N, CA, C and O atoms as a DFTB+ gen file, in Angstrom:
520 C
 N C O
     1  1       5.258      12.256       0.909
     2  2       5.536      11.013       1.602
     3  2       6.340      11.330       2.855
     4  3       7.044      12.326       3.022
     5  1       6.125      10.318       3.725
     6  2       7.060      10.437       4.890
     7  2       8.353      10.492       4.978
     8  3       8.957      10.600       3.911
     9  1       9.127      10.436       6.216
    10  2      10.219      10.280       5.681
    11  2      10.856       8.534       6.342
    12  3      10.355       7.660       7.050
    13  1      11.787       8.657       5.846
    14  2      12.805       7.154       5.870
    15  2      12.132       6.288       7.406
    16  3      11.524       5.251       7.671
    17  1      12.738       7.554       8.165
    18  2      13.084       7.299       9.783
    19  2      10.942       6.242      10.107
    20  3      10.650       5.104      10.474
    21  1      10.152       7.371       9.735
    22  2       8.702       7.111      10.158
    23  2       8.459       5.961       9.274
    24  3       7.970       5.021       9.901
    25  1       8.719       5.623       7.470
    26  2       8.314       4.750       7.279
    27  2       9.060       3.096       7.730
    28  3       8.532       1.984       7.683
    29  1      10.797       3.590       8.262
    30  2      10.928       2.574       8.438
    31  2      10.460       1.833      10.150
    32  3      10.796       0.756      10.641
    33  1       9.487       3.050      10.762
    34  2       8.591       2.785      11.865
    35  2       7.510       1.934      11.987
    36  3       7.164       1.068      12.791
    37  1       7.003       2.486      10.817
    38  2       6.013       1.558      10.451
    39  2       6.335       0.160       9.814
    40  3       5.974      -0.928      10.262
    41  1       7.028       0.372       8.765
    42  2       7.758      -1.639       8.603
    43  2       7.616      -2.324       9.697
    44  3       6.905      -3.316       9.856
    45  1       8.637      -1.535      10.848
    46  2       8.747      -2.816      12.030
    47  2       7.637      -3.460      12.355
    48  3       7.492      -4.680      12.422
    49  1       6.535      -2.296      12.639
    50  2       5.176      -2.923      13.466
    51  2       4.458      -4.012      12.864
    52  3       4.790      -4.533      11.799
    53  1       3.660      -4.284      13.427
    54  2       3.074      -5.189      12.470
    55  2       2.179      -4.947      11.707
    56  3       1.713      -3.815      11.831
    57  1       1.563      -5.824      10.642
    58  2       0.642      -5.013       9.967
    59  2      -0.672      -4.654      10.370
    60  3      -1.408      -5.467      10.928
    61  1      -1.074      -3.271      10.075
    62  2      -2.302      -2.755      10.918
    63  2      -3.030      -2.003       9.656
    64  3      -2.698      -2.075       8.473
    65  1      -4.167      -1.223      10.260
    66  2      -5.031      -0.524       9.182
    67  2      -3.984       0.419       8.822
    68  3      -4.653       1.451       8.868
    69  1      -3.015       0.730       8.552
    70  2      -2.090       1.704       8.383
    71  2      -1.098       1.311       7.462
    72  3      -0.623       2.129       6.674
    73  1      -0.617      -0.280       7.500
    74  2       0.673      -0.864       6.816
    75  2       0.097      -2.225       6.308
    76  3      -0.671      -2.944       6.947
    77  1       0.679      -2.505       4.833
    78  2       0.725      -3.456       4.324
    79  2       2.008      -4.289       3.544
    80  3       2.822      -3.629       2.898
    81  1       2.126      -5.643       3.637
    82  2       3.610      -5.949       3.475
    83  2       3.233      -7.179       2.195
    84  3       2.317      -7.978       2.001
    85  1       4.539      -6.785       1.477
    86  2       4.158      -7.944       0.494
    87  2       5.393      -8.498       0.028
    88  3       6.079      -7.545      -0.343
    89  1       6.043      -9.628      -0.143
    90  2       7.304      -9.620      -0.480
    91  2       7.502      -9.475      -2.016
    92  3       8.652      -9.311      -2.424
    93  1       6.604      -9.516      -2.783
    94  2       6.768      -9.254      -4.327
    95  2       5.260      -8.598      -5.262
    96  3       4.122      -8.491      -4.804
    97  1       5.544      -8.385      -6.097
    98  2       4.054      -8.236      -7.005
    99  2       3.657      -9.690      -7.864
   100  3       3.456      -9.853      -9.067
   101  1       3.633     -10.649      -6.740
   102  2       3.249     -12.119      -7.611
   103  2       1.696     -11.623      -7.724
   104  3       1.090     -11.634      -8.795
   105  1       1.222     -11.260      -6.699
   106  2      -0.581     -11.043      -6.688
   107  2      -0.976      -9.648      -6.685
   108  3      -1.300      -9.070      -5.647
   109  1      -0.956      -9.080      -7.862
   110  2      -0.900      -7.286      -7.700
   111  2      -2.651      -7.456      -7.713
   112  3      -3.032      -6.291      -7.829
   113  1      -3.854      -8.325      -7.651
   114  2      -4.922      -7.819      -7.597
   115  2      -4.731      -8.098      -5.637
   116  3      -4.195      -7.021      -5.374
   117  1      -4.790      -8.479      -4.925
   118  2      -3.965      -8.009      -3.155
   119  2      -3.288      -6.637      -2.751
   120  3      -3.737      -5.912      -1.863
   121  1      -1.905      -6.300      -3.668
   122  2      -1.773      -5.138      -3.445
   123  2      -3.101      -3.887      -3.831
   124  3      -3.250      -2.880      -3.139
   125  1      -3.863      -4.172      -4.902
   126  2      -4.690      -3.375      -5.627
   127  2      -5.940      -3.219      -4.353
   128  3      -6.555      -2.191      -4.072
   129  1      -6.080      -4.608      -3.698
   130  2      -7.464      -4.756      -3.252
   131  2      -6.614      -4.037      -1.549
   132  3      -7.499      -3.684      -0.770
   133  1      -5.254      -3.830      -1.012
   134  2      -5.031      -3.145       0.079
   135  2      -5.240      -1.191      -0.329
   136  3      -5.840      -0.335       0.321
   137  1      -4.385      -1.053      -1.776
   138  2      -4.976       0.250      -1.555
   139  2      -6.299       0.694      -2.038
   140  3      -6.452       1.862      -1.681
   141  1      -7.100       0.353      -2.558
   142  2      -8.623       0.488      -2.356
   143  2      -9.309       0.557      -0.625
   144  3     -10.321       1.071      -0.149
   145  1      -8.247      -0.186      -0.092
   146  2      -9.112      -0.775       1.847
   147  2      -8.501       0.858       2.329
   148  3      -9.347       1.695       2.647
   149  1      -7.256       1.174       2.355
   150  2      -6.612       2.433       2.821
   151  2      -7.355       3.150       2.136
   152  3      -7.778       4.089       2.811
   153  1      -7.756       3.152       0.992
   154  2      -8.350       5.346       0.299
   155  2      -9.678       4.842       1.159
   156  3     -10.113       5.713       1.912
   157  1     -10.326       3.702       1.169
   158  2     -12.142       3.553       1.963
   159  2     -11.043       4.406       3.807
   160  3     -11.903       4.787       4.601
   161  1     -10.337       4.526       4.080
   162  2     -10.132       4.967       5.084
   163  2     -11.066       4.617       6.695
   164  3     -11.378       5.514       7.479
   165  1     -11.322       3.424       6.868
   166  2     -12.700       2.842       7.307
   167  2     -12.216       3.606       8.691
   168  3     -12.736       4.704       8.888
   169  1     -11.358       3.170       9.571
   170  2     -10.911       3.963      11.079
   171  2     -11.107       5.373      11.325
   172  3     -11.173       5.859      12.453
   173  1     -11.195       5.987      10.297
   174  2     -11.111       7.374      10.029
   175  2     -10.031       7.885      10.394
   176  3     -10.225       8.801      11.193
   177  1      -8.554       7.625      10.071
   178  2      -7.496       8.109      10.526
   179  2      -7.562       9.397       9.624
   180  3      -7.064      10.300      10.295
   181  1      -7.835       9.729       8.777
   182  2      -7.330      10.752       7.812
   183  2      -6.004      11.167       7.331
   184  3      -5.447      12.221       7.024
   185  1      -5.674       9.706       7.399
   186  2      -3.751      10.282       6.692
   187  2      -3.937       8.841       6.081
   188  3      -4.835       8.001       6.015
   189  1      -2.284       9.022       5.559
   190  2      -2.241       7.691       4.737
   191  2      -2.123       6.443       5.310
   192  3      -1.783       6.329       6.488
   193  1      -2.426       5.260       4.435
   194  2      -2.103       4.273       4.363
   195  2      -0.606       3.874       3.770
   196  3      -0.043       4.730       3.087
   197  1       0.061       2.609       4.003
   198  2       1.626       1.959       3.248
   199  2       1.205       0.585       2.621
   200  3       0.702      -0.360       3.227
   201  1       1.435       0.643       1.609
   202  2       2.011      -0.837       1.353
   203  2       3.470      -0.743       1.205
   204  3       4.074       0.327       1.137
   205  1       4.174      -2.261       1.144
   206  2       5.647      -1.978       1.050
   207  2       5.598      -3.477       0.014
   208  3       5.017      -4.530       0.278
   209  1       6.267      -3.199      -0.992
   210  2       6.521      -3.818      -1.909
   211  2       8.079      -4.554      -1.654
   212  3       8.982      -3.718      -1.639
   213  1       8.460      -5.774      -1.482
   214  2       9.948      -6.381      -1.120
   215  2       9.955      -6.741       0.025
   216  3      10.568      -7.791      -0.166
   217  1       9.765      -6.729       1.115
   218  2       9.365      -6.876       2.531
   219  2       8.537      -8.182       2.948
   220  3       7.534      -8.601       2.370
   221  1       9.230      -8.800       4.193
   222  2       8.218      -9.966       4.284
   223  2       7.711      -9.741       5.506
   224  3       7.873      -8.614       5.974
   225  1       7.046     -10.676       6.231
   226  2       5.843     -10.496       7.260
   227  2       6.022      -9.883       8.813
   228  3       5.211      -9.315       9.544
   229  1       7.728     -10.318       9.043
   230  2       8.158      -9.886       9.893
   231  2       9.029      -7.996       9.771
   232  3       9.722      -7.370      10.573
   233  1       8.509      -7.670       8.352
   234  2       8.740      -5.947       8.010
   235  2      10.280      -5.898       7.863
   236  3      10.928      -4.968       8.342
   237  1      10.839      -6.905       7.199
   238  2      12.271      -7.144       7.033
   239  2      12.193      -7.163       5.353
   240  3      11.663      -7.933       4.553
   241  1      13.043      -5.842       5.208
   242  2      12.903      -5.703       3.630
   243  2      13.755      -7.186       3.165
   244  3      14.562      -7.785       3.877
   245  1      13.345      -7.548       1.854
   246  2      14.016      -8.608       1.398
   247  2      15.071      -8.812       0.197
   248  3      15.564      -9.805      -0.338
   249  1      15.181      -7.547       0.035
   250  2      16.211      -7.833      -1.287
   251  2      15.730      -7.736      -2.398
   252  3      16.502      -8.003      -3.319
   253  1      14.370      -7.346      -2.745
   254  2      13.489      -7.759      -3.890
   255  2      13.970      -6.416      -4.810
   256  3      13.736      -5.253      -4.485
   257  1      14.712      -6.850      -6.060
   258  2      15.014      -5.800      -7.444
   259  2      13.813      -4.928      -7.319
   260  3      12.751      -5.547      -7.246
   261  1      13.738      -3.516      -7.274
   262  2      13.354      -2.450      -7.299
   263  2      13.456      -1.992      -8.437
   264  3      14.241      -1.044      -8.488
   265  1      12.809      -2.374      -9.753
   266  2      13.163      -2.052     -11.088
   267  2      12.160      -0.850     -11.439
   268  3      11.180      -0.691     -10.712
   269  1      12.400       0.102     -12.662
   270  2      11.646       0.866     -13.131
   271  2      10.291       0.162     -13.517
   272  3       9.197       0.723     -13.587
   273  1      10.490      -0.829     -13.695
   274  2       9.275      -1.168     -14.577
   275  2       8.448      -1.732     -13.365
   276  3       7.230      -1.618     -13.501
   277  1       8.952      -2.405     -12.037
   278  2       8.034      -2.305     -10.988
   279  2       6.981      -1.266     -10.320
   280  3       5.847      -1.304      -9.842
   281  1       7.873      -0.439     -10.532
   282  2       7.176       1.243     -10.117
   283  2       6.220       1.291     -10.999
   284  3       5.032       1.329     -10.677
   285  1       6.614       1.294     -12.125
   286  2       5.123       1.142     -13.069
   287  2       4.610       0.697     -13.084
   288  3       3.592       1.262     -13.485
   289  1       4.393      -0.731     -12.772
   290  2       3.311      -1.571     -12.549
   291  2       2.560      -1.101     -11.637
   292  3       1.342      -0.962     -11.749
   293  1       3.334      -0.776     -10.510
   294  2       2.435      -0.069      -8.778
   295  2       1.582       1.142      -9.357
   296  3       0.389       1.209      -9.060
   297  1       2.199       2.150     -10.220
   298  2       1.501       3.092      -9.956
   299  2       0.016       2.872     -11.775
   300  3      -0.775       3.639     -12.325
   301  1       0.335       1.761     -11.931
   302  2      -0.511       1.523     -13.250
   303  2      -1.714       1.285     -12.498
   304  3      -2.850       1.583     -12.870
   305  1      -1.264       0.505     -10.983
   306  2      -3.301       0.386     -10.348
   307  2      -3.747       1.427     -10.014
   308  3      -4.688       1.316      -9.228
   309  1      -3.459       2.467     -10.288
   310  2      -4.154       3.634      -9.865
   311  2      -5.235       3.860     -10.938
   312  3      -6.451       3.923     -10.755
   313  1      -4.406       3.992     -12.348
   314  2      -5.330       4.238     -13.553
   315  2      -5.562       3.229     -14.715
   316  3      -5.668       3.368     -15.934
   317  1      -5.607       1.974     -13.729
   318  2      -6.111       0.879     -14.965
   319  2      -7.772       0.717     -15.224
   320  3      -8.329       0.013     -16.067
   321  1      -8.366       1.595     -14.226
   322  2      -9.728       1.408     -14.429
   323  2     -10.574       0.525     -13.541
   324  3     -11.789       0.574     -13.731
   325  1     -10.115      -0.264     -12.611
   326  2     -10.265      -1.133     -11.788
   327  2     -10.118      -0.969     -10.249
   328  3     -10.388      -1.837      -9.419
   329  1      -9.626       0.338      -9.988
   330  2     -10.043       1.053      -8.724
   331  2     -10.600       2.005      -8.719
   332  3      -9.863       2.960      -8.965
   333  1     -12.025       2.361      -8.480
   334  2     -13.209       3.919      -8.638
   335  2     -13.841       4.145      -7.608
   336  3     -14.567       3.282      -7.113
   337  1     -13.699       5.287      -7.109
   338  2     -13.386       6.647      -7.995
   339  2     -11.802       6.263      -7.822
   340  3     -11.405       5.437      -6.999
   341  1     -10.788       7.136      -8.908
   342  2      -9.016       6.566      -8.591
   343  2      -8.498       7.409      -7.362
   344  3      -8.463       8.615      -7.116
   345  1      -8.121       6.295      -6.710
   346  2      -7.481       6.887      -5.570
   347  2      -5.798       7.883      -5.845
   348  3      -4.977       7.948      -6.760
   349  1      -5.933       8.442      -4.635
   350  2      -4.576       9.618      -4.818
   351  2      -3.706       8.515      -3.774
   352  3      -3.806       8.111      -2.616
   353  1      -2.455       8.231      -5.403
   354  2      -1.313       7.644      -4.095
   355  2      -0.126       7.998      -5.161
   356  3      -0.104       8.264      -6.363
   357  1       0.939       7.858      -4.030
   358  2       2.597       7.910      -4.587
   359  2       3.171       6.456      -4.289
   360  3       3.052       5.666      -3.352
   361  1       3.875       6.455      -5.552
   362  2       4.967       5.312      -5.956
   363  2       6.021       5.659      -5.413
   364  3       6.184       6.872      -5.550
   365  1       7.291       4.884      -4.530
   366  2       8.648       5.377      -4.565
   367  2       9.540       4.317      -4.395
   368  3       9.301       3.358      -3.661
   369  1      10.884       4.502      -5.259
   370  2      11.707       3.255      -4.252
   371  2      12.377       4.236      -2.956
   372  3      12.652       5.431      -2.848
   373  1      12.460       3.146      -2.142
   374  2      12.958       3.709      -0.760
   375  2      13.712       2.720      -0.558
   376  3      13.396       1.653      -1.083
   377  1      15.116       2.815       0.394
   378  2      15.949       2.255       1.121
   379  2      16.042       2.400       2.680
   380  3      16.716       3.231       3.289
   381  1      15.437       1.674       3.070
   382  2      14.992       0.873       4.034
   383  2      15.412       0.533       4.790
   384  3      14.981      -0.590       4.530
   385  1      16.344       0.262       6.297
   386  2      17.347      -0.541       6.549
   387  2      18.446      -1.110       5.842
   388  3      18.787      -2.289       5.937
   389  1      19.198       0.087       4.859
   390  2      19.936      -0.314       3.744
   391  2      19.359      -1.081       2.701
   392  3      20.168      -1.568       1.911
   393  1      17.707      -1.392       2.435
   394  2      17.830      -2.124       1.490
   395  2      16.847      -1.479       0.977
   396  3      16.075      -0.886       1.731
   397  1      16.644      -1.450      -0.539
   398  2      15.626      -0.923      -1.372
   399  2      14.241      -1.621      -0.917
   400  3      14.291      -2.761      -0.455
   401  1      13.170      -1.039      -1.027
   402  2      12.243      -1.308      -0.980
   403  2      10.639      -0.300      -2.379
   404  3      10.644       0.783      -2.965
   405  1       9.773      -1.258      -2.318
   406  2       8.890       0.235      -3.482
   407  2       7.717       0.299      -1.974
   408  3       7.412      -0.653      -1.256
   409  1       7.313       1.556      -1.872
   410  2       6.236       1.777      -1.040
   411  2       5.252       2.798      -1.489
   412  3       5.460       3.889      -2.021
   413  1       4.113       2.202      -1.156
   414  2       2.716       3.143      -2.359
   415  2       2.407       3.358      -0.879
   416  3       2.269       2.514       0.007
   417  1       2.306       5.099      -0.806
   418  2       1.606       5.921      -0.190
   419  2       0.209       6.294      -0.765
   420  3       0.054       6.903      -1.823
   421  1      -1.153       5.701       0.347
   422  2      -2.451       5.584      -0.185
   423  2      -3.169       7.176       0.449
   424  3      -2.578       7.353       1.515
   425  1      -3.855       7.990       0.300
   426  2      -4.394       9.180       0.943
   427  2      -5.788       8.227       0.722
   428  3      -6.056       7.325      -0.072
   429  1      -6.453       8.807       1.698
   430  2      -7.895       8.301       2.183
   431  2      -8.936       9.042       0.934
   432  3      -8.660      10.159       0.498
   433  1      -9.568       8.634       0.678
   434  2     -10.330       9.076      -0.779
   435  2     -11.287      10.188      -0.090
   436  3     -11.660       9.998       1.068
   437  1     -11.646      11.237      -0.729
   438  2     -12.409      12.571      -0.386
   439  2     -14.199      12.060      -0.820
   440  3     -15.143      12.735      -0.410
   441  1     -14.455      10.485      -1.897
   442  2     -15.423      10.350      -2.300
   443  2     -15.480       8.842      -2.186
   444  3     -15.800       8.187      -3.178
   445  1     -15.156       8.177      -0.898
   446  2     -15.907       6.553      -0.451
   447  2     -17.146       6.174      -1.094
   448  3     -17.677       7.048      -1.780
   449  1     -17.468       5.532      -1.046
   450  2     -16.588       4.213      -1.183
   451  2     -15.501       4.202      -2.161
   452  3     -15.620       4.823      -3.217
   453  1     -14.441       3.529      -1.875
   454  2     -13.833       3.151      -3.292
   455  2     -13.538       1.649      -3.557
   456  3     -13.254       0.921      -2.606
   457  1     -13.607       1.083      -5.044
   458  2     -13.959      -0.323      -4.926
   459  2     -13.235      -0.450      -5.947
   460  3     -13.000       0.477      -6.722
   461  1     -12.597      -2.155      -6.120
   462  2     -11.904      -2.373      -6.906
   463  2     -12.708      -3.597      -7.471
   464  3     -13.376      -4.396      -6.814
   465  1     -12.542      -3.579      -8.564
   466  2     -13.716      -4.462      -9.325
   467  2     -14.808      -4.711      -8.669
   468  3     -15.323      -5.784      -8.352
   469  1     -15.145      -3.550      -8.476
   470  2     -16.828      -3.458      -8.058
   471  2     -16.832      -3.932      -6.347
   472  3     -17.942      -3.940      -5.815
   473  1     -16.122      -4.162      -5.841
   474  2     -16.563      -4.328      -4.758
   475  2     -15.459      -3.226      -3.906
   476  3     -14.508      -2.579      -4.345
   477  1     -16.073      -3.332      -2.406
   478  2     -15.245      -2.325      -1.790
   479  2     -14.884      -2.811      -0.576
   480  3     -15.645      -3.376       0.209
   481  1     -13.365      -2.531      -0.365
   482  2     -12.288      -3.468       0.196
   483  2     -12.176      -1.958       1.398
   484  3     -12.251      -0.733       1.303
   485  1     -11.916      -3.182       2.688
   486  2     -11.539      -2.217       4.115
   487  2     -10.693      -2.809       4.662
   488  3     -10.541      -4.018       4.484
   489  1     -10.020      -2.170       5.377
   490  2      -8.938      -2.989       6.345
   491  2      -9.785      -3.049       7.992
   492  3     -10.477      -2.155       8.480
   493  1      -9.617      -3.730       8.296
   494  2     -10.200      -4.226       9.722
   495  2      -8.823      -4.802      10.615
   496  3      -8.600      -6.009      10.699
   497  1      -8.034      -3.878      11.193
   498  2      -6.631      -4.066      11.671
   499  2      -5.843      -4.322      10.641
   500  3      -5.784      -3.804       9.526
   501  1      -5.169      -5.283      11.197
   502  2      -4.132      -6.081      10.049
   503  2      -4.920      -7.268       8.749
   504  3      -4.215      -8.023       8.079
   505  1      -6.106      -7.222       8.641
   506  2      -6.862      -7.651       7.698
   507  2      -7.870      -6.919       6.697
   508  3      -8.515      -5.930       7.046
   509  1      -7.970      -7.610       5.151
   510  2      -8.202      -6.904       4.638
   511  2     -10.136      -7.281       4.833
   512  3     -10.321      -8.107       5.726
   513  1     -11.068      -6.934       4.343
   514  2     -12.183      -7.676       4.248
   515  2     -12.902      -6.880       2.872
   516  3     -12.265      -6.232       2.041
   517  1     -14.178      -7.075       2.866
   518  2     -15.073      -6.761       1.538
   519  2     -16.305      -6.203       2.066
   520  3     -17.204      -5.857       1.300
């Protein structure tokens, strides 16, 4: 993973094929269906994708409890069976502008498509599509 300084570079910006912001895991099939769009790697950047878990739209972490059992949830979409082929990503909490944040580092998949309940999710800038 990157470090502090670059990911908290990317927070600021806005969201692009590169960064995704969510202020909680109310809708983890969204987070699930952004890193499926990052491993399809559609731009062809060949590096990773971010989501940031706690963070709201303007990339201002929010305070959101960073619990163990969050991390597990993040890194459970990898191998619940519902993203194929499973994408390669890292779970972490990070502190952020002094504040905790969880951020799933996505690597671009070596075997595209990759689809999450059968369909296959891309980012098109700061949007996700199908």
């Amino acid at each position: 993973m990157v470090d502090d300084q670059e990911l908290e570079r990317l927070l600021a910006e806005t969201e692009s094929d590169k960064t995704e912001r969510k202020q909680s895991l109310a809708h983890p099939d969204a987070v699930a269906q952004a890193v499926c769009a990052f491993a399809n790697d559609l731009p062809g950047h060949r590096s990773p994708g971010y989501v940031y878990i706690g963070a709201d739209d303007a990339g201002v972490p929010i305070g959101l409890p960073i619990t163990d059992q969050l991390l597990l949830n993040l890194a459970h979409l990898r191998g619940d069976g519902r993203i194929l082929p499973v994408p390669h990503l890292t779970v972490q909490k990070r502190t952020l502008r002094g504040i905790d944040v969880a951020v799933i580092e996505v690597h671009p998949s070596d075997m595209p498509p990759v689809r999450f309940n059968g369909q296959t999710w891309i980012r098109i800038g700061p949007r996700r599509g199908i």
